[in-house]
PDB file of C-alpha atoms in Angstrom:
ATOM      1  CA  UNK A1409       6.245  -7.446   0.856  1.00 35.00           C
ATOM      2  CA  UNK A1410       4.322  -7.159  -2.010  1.00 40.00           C
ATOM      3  CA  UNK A1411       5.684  -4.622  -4.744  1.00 44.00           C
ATOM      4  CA  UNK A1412       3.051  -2.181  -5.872  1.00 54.00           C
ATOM      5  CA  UNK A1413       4.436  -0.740  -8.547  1.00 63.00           C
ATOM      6  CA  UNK A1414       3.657   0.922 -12.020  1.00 82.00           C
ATOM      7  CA  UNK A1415       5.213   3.405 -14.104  1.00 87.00           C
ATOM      8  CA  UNK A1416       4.784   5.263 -17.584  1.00 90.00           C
ATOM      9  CA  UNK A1417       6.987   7.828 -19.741  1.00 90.00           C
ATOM     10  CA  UNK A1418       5.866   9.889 -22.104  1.00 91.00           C
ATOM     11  CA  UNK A1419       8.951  11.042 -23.015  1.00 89.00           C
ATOM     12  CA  UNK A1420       9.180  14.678 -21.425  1.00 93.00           C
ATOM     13  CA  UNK A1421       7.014  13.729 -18.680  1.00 95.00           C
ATOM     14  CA  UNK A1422       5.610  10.672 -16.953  1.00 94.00           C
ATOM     15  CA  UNK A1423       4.223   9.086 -13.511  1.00 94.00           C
ATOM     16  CA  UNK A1424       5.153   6.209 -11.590  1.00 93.00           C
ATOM     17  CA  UNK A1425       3.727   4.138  -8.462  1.00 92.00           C
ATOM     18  CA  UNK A1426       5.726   3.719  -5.565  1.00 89.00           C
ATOM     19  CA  UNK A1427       4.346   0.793  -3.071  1.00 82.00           C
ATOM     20  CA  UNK A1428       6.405   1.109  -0.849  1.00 71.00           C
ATOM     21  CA  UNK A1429       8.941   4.054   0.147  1.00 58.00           C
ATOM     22  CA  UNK A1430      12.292   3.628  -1.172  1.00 55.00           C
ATOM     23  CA  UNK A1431      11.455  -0.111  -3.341  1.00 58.00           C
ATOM     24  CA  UNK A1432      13.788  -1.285  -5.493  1.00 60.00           C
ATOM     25  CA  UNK A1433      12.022  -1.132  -8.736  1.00 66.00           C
ATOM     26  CA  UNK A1434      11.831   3.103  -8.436  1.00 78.00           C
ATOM     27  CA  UNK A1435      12.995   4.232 -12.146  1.00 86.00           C
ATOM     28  CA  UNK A1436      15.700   6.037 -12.240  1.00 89.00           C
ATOM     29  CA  UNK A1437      16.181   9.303 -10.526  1.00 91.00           C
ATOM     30  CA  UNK A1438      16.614  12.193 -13.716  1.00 91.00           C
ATOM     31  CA  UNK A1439      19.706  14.021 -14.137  1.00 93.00           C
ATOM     32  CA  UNK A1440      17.744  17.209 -14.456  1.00 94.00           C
ATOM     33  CA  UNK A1441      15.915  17.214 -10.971  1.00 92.00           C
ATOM     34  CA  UNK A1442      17.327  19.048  -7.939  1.00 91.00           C
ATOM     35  CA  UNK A1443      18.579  16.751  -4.979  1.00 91.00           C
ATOM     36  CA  UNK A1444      15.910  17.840  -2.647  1.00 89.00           C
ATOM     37  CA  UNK A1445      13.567  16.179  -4.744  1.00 90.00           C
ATOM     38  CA  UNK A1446      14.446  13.444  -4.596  1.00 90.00           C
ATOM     39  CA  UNK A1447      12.675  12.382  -1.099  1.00 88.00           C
ATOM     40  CA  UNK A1448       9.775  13.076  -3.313  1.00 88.00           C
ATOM     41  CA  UNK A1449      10.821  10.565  -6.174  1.00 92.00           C
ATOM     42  CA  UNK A1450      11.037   7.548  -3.923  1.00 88.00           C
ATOM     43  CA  UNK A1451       7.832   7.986  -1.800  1.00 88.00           C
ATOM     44  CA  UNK A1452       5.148   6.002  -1.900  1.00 87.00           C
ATOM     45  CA  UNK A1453       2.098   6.942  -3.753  1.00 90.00           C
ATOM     46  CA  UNK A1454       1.452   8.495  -6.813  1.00 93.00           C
ATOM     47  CA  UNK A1455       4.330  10.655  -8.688  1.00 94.00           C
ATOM     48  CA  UNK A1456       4.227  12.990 -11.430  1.00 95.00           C
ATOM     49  CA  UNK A1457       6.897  14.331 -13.378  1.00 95.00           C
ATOM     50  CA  UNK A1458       7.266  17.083 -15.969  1.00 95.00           C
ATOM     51  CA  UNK A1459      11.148  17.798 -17.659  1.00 95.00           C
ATOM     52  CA  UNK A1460      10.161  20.943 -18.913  1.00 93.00           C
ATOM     53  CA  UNK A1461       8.944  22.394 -15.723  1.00 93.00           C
ATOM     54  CA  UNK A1462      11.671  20.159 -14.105  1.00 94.00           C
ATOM     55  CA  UNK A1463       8.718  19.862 -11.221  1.00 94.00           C
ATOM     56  CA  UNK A1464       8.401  16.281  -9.610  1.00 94.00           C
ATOM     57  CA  UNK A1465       5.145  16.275  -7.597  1.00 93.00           C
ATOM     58  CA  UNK A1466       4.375  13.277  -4.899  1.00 92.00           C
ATOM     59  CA  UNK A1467       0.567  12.824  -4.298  1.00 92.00           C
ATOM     60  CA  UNK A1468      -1.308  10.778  -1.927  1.00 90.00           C
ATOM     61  CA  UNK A1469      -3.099   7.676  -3.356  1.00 91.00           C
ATOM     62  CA  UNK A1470      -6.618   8.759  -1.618  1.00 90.00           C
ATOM     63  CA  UNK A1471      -5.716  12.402  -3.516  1.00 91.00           C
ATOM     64  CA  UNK A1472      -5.414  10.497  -6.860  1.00 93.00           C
ATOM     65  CA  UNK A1473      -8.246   8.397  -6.218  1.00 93.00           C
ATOM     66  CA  UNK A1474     -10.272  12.017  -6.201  1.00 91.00           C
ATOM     67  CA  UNK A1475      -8.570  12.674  -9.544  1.00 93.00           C
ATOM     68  CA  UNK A1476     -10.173   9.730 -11.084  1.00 94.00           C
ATOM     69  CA  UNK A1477     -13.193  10.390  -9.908  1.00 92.00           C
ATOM     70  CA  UNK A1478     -13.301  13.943 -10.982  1.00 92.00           C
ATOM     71  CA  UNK A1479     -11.579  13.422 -14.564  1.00 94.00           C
ATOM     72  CA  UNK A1480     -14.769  10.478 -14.626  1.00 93.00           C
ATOM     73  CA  UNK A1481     -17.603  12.978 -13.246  1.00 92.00           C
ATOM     74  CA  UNK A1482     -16.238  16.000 -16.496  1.00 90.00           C
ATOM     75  CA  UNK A1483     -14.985  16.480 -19.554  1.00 90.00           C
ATOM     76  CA  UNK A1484     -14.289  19.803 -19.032  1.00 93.00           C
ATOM     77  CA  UNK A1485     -10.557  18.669 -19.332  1.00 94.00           C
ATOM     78  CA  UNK A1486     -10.898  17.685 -22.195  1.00 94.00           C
ATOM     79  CA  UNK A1487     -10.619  21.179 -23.740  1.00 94.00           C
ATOM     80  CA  UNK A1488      -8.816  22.434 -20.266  1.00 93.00           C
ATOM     81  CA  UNK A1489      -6.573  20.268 -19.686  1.00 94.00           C
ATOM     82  CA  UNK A1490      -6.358  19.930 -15.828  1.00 95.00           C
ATOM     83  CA  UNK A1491      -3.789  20.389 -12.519  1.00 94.00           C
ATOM     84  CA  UNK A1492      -2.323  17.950 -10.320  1.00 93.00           C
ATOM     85  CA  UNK A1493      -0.363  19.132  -7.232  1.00 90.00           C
ATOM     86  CA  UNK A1494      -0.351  18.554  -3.420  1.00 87.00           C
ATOM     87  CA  UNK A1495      -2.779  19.523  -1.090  1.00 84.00           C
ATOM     88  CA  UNK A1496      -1.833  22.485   1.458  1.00 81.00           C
ATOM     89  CA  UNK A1497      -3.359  24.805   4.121  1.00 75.00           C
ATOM     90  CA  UNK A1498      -2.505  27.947   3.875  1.00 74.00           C
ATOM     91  CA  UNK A1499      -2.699  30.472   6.408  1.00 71.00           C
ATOM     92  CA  UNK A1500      -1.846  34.195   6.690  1.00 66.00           C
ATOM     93  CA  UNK A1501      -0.235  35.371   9.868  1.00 62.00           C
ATOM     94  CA  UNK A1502      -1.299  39.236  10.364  1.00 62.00           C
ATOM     95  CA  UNK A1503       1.185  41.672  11.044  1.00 58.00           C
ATOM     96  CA  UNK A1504       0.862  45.368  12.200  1.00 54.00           C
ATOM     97  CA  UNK A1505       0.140  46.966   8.823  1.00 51.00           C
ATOM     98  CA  UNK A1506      -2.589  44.433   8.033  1.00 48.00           C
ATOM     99  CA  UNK A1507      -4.323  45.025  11.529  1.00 48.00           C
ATOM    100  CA  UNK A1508      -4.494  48.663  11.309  1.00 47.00           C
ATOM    101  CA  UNK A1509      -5.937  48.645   7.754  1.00 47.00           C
ATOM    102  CA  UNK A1510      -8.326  45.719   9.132  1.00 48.00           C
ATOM    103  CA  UNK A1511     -11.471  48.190   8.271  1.00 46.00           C
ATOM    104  CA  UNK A1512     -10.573  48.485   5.019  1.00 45.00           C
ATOM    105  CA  UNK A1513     -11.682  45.863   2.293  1.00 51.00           C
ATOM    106  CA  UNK A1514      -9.129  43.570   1.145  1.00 48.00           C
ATOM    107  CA  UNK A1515      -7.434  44.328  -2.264  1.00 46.00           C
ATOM    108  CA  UNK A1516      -7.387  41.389  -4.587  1.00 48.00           C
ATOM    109  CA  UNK A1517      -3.960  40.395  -4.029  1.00 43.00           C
ATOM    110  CA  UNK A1518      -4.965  39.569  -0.653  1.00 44.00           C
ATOM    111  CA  UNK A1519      -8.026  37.478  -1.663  1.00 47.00           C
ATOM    112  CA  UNK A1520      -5.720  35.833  -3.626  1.00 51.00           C
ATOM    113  CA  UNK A1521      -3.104  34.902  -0.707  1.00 55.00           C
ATOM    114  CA  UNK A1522      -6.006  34.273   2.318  1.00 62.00           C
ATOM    115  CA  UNK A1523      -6.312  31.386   4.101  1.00 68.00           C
ATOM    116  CA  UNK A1524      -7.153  28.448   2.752  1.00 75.00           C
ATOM    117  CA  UNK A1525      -6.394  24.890   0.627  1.00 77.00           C
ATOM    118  CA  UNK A1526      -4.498  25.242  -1.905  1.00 84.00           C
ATOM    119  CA  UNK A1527      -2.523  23.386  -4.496  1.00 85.00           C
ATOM    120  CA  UNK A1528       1.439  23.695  -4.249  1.00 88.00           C
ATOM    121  CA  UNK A1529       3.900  21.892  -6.607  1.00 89.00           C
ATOM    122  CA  UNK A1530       1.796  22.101  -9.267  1.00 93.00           C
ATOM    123  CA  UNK A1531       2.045  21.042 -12.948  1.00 94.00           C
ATOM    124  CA  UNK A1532      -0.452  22.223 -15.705  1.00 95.00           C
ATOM    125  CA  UNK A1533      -1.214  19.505 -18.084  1.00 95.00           C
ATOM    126  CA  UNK A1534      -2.522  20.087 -21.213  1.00 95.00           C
ATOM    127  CA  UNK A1535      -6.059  17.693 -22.649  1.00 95.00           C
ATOM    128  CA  UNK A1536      -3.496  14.879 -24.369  1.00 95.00           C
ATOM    129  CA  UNK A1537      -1.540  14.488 -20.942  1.00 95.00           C
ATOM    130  CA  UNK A1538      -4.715  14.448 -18.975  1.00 95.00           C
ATOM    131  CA  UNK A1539      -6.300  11.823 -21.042  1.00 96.00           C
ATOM    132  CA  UNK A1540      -2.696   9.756 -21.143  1.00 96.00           C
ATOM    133  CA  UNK A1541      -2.876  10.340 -16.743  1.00 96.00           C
ATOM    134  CA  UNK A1542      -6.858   9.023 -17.154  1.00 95.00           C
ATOM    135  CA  UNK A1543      -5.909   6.033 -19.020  1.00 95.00           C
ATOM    136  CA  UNK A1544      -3.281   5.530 -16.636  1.00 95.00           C
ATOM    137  CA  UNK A1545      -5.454   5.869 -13.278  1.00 95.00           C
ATOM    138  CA  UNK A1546      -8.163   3.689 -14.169  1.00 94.00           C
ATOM    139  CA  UNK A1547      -5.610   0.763 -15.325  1.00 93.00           C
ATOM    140  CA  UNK A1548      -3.563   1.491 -11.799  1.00 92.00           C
ATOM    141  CA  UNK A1549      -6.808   1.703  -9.841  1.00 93.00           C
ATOM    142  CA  UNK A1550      -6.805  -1.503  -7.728  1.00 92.00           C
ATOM    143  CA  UNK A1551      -3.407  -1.215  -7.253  1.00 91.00           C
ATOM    144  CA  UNK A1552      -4.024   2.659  -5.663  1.00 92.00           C
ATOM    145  CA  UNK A1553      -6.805   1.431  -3.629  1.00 92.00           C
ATOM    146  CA  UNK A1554      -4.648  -0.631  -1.790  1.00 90.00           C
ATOM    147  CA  UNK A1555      -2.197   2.325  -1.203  1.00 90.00           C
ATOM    148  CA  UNK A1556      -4.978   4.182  -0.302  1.00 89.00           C
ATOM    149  CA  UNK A1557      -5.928   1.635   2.530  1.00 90.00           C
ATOM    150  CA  UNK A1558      -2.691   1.440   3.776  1.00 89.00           C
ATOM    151  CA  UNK A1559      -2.698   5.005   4.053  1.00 86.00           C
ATOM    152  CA  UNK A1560      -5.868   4.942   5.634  1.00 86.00           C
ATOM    153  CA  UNK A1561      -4.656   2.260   8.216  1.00 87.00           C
ATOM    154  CA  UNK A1562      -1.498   4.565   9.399  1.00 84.00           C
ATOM    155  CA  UNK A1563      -3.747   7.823   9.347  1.00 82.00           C
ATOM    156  CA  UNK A1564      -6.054   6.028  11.779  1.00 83.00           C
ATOM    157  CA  UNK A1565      -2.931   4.905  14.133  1.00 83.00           C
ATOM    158  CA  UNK A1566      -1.400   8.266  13.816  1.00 81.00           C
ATOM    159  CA  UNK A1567      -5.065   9.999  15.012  1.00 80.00           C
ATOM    160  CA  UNK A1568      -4.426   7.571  17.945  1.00 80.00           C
ATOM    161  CA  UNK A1569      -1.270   8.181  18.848  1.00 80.00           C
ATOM    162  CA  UNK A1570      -1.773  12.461  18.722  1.00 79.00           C
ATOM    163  CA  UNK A1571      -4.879  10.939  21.048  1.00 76.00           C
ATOM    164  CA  UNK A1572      -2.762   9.510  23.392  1.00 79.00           C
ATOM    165  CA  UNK A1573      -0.023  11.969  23.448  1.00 81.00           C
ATOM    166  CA  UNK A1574      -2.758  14.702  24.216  1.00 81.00           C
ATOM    167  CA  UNK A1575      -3.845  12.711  27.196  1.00 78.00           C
ATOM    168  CA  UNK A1576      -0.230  12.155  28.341  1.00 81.00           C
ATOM    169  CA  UNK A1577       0.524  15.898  27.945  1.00 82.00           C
ATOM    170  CA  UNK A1578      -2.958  16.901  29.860  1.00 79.00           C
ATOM    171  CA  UNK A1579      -1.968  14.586  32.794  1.00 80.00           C
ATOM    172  CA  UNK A1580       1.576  15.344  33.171  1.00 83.00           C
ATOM    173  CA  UNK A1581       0.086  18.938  32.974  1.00 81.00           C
ATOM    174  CA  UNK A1582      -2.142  18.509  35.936  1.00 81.00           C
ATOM    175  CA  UNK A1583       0.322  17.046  37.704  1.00 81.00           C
ATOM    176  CA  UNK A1584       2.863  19.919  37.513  1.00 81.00           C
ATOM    177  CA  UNK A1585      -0.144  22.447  38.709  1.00 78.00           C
ATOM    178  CA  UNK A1586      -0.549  19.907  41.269  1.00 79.00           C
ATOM    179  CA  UNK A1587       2.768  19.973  42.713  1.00 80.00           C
ATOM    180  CA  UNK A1588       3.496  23.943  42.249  1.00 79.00           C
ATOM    181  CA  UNK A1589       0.219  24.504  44.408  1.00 72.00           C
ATOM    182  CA  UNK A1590      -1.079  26.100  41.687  1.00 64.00           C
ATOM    183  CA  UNK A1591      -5.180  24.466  42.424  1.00 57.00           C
ATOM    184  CA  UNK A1592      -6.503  24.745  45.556  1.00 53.00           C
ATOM    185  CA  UNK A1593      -7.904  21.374  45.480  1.00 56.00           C
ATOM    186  CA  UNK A1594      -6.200  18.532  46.280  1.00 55.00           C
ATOM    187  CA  UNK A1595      -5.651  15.860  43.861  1.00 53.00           C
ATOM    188  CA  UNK A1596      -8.577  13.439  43.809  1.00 53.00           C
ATOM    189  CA  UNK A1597      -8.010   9.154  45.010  1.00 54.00           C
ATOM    190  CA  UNK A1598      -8.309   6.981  42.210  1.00 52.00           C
ATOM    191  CA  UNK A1599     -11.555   5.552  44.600  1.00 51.00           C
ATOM    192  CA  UNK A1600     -13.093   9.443  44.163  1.00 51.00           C
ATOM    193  CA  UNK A1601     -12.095  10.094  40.770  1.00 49.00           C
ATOM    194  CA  UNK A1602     -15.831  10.473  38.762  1.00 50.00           C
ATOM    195  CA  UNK A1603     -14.444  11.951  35.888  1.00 48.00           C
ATOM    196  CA  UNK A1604     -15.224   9.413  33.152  1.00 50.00           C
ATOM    197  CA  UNK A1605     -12.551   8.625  30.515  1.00 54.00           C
ATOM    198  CA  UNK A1606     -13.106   9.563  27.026  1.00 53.00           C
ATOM    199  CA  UNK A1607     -13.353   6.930  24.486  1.00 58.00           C
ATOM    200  CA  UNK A1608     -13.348   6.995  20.220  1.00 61.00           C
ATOM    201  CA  UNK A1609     -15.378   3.975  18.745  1.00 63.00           C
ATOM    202  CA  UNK A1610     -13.075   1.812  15.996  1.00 64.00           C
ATOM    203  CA  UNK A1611     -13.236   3.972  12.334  1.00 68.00           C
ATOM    204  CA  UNK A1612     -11.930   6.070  10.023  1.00 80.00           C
ATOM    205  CA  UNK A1613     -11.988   9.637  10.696  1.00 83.00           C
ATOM    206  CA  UNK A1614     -11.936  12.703   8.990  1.00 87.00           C
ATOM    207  CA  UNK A1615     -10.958  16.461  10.823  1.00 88.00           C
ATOM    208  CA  UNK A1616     -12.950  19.462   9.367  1.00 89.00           C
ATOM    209  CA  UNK A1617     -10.240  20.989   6.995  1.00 88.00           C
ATOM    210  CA  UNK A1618     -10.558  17.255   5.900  1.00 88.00           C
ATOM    211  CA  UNK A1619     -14.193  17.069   4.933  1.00 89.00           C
ATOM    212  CA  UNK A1620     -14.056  20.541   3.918  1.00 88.00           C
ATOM    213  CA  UNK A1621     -11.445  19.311   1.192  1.00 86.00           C
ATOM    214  CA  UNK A1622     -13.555  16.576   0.349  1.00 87.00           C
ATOM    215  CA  UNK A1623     -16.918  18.622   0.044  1.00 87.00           C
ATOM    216  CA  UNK A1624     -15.162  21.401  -1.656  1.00 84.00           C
ATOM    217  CA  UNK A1625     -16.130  24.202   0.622  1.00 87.00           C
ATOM    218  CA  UNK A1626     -14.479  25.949   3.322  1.00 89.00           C
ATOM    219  CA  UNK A1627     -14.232  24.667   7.232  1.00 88.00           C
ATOM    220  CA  UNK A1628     -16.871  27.872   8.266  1.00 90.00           C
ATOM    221  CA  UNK A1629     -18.735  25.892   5.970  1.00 89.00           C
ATOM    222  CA  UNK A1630     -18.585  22.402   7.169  1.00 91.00           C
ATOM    223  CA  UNK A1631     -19.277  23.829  10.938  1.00 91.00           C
ATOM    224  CA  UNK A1632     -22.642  25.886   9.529  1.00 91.00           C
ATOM    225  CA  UNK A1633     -23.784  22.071   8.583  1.00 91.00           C
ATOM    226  CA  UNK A1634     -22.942  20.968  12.152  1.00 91.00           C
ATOM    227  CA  UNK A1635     -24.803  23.719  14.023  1.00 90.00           C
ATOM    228  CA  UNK A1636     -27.908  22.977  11.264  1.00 89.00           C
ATOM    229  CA  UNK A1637     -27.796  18.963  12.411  1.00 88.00           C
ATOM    230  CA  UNK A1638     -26.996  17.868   8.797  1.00 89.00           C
ATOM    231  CA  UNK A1639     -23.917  16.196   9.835  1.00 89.00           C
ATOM    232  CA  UNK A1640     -23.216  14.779  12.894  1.00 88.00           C
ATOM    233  CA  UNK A1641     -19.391  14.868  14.411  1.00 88.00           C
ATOM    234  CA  UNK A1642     -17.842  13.255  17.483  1.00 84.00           C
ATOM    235  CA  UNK A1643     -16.027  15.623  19.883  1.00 81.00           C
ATOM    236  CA  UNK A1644     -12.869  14.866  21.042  1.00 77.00           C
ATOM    237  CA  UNK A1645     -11.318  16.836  24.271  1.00 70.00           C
ATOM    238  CA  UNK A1646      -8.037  18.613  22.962  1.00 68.00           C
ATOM    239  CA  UNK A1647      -8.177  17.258  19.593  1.00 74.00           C
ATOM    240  CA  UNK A1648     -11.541  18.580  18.480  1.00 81.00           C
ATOM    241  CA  UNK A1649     -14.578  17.627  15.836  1.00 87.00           C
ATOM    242  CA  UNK A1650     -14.286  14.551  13.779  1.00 88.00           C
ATOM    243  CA  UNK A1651     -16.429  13.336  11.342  1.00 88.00           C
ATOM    244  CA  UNK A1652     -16.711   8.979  11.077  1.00 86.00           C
ATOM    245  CA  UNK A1653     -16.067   7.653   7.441  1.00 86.00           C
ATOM    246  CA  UNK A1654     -19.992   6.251   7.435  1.00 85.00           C
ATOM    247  CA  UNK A1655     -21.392   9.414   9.022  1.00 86.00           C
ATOM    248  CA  UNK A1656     -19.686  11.479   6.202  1.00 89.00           C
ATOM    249  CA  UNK A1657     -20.403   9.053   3.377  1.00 88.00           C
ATOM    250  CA  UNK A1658     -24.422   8.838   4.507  1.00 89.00           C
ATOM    251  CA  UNK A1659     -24.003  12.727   3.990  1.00 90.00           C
ATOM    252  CA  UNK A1660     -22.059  13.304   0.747  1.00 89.00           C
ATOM    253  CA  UNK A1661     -24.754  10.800  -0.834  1.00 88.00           C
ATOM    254  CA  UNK A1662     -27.591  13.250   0.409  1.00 88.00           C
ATOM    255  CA  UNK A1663     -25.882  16.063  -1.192  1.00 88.00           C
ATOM    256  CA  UNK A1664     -25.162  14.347  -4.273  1.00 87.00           C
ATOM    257  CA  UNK A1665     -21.552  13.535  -4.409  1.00 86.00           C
ATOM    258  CA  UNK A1666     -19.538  10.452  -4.718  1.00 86.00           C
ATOM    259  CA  UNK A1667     -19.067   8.483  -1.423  1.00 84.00           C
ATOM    260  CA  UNK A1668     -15.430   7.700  -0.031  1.00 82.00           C
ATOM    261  CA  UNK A1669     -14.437   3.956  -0.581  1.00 73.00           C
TER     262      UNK A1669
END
């Protein structure tokens, strides 16, 4: 097991890169953090720490490869400094008040708290600390990359797993209607069965909260490209739309933005 390690400390604050979860090699845990963070220390990817915020933050290595791309693409942080947290999906669950105001237009502290991605466990760093995380990044960058394809790797067995699980869960469904009488039909032989089974090529796969993340827009968004033709999903019964890594890389190059190694 290769180690994939790296770390640096600034003093106050500092990253490190765990390759694997729980490796020997982890600097210490600090006094100052709370005990349920430390799950967060020793996972791997990319972690961020700030003593002053006492905030530890645990990022994917595909997340951080965006971060070097987008600290490479500006310089606006260079004056702004820029955020790092973790990815989230937030969503609102209405209650009785909010429906019978629904007419009504939404006050800004609502626009604020809608649906949506946003970043949670955040830390603010200021232009020095970005450009110390920048210098950092590009030297770590092969090393991430290879995080980042391991990540990739389990994503793509988890998607088949939930795949399988869905089919399991459909059948076993069927099968209870089946024996309750609940269908008038009669189960079919395997010999007259003409339902075809449904199939995923071999690839990386994206849902469409994912590319919306990726494209920086919302989901309503990515599905107005679908119905237009512009990009071009796979459907999957009881799991949904799914966008293939090439399909999605052939269209972030016609809009202009950096492709996904």
């Amino acid at each position: 097991m290769v180690n994939l390690g790296a770390s640096a400390n600034w003093g106050m604050w500092g990253v490190h890169i765990n390759g694997w979860s729980n490796q020997s090699g982890t600097p210490n845990f600090p006094a100052w953090a709370k005990p349920f963070q430390k799950n967060n220390w020793q996972e791997r990817g990319v972690i961020i720490w700030d003593e002053q915020t006492q905030q530890i933050t645990h990022c994917q290595a595909g997340q951080m490869l965006k971060v070097l791309q987008d600290l490479k693409a500006t310089d606006v942080w260079k004056q702004d400094g820029y955020v790092v947290g973790v990815p989230a999906y937030r969503i609102v669950l209405p209650s009785g008040r909010q429906k019978k105001k629904k007419q009504l237009e939404p006050s800004k502290s609502e626009e604020k708290t809608g649906e949506g991605w946003v970043l949670t466990e955040t830390i603010n760093l200021t232009p020095d600390q970005t450009a110390l995380l920048f210098d950092f990044l590009e030297k770590s960058a092969t090393t991430i990359e290879k995080l980042a394809e391991i990540e990739s790797i389990e994503a793509r067995e988890k998607l088949g797993k939930a795949y399988k699980m869905i089919l399991e869960w459909g059948r076993e469904r069927m099968a209870r209607q089946a024996a309750n009488g609940e269908t008038n039909k009669p189960p079919a032989s395997p010999v007259e069965r003409k339902v075809m089974p449904t199939s995923i090529p071999a690839g990386q796969y994206y849902s469409i909260d994912q590319v919306a993340e990726i494209c920086r827009i919302t989901p309503k968004g990515v599905k107005k490209w679908i119905k237009k033709g512009h990009l071009l999903p796979i459907t999957i019964p009881g799991v949904g739309m799914l966008v293939e890594l090439q399909e999605l890389n052939r269209f972030l190059e016609k809009i202009g933005q950096p492709v996904i190694k």
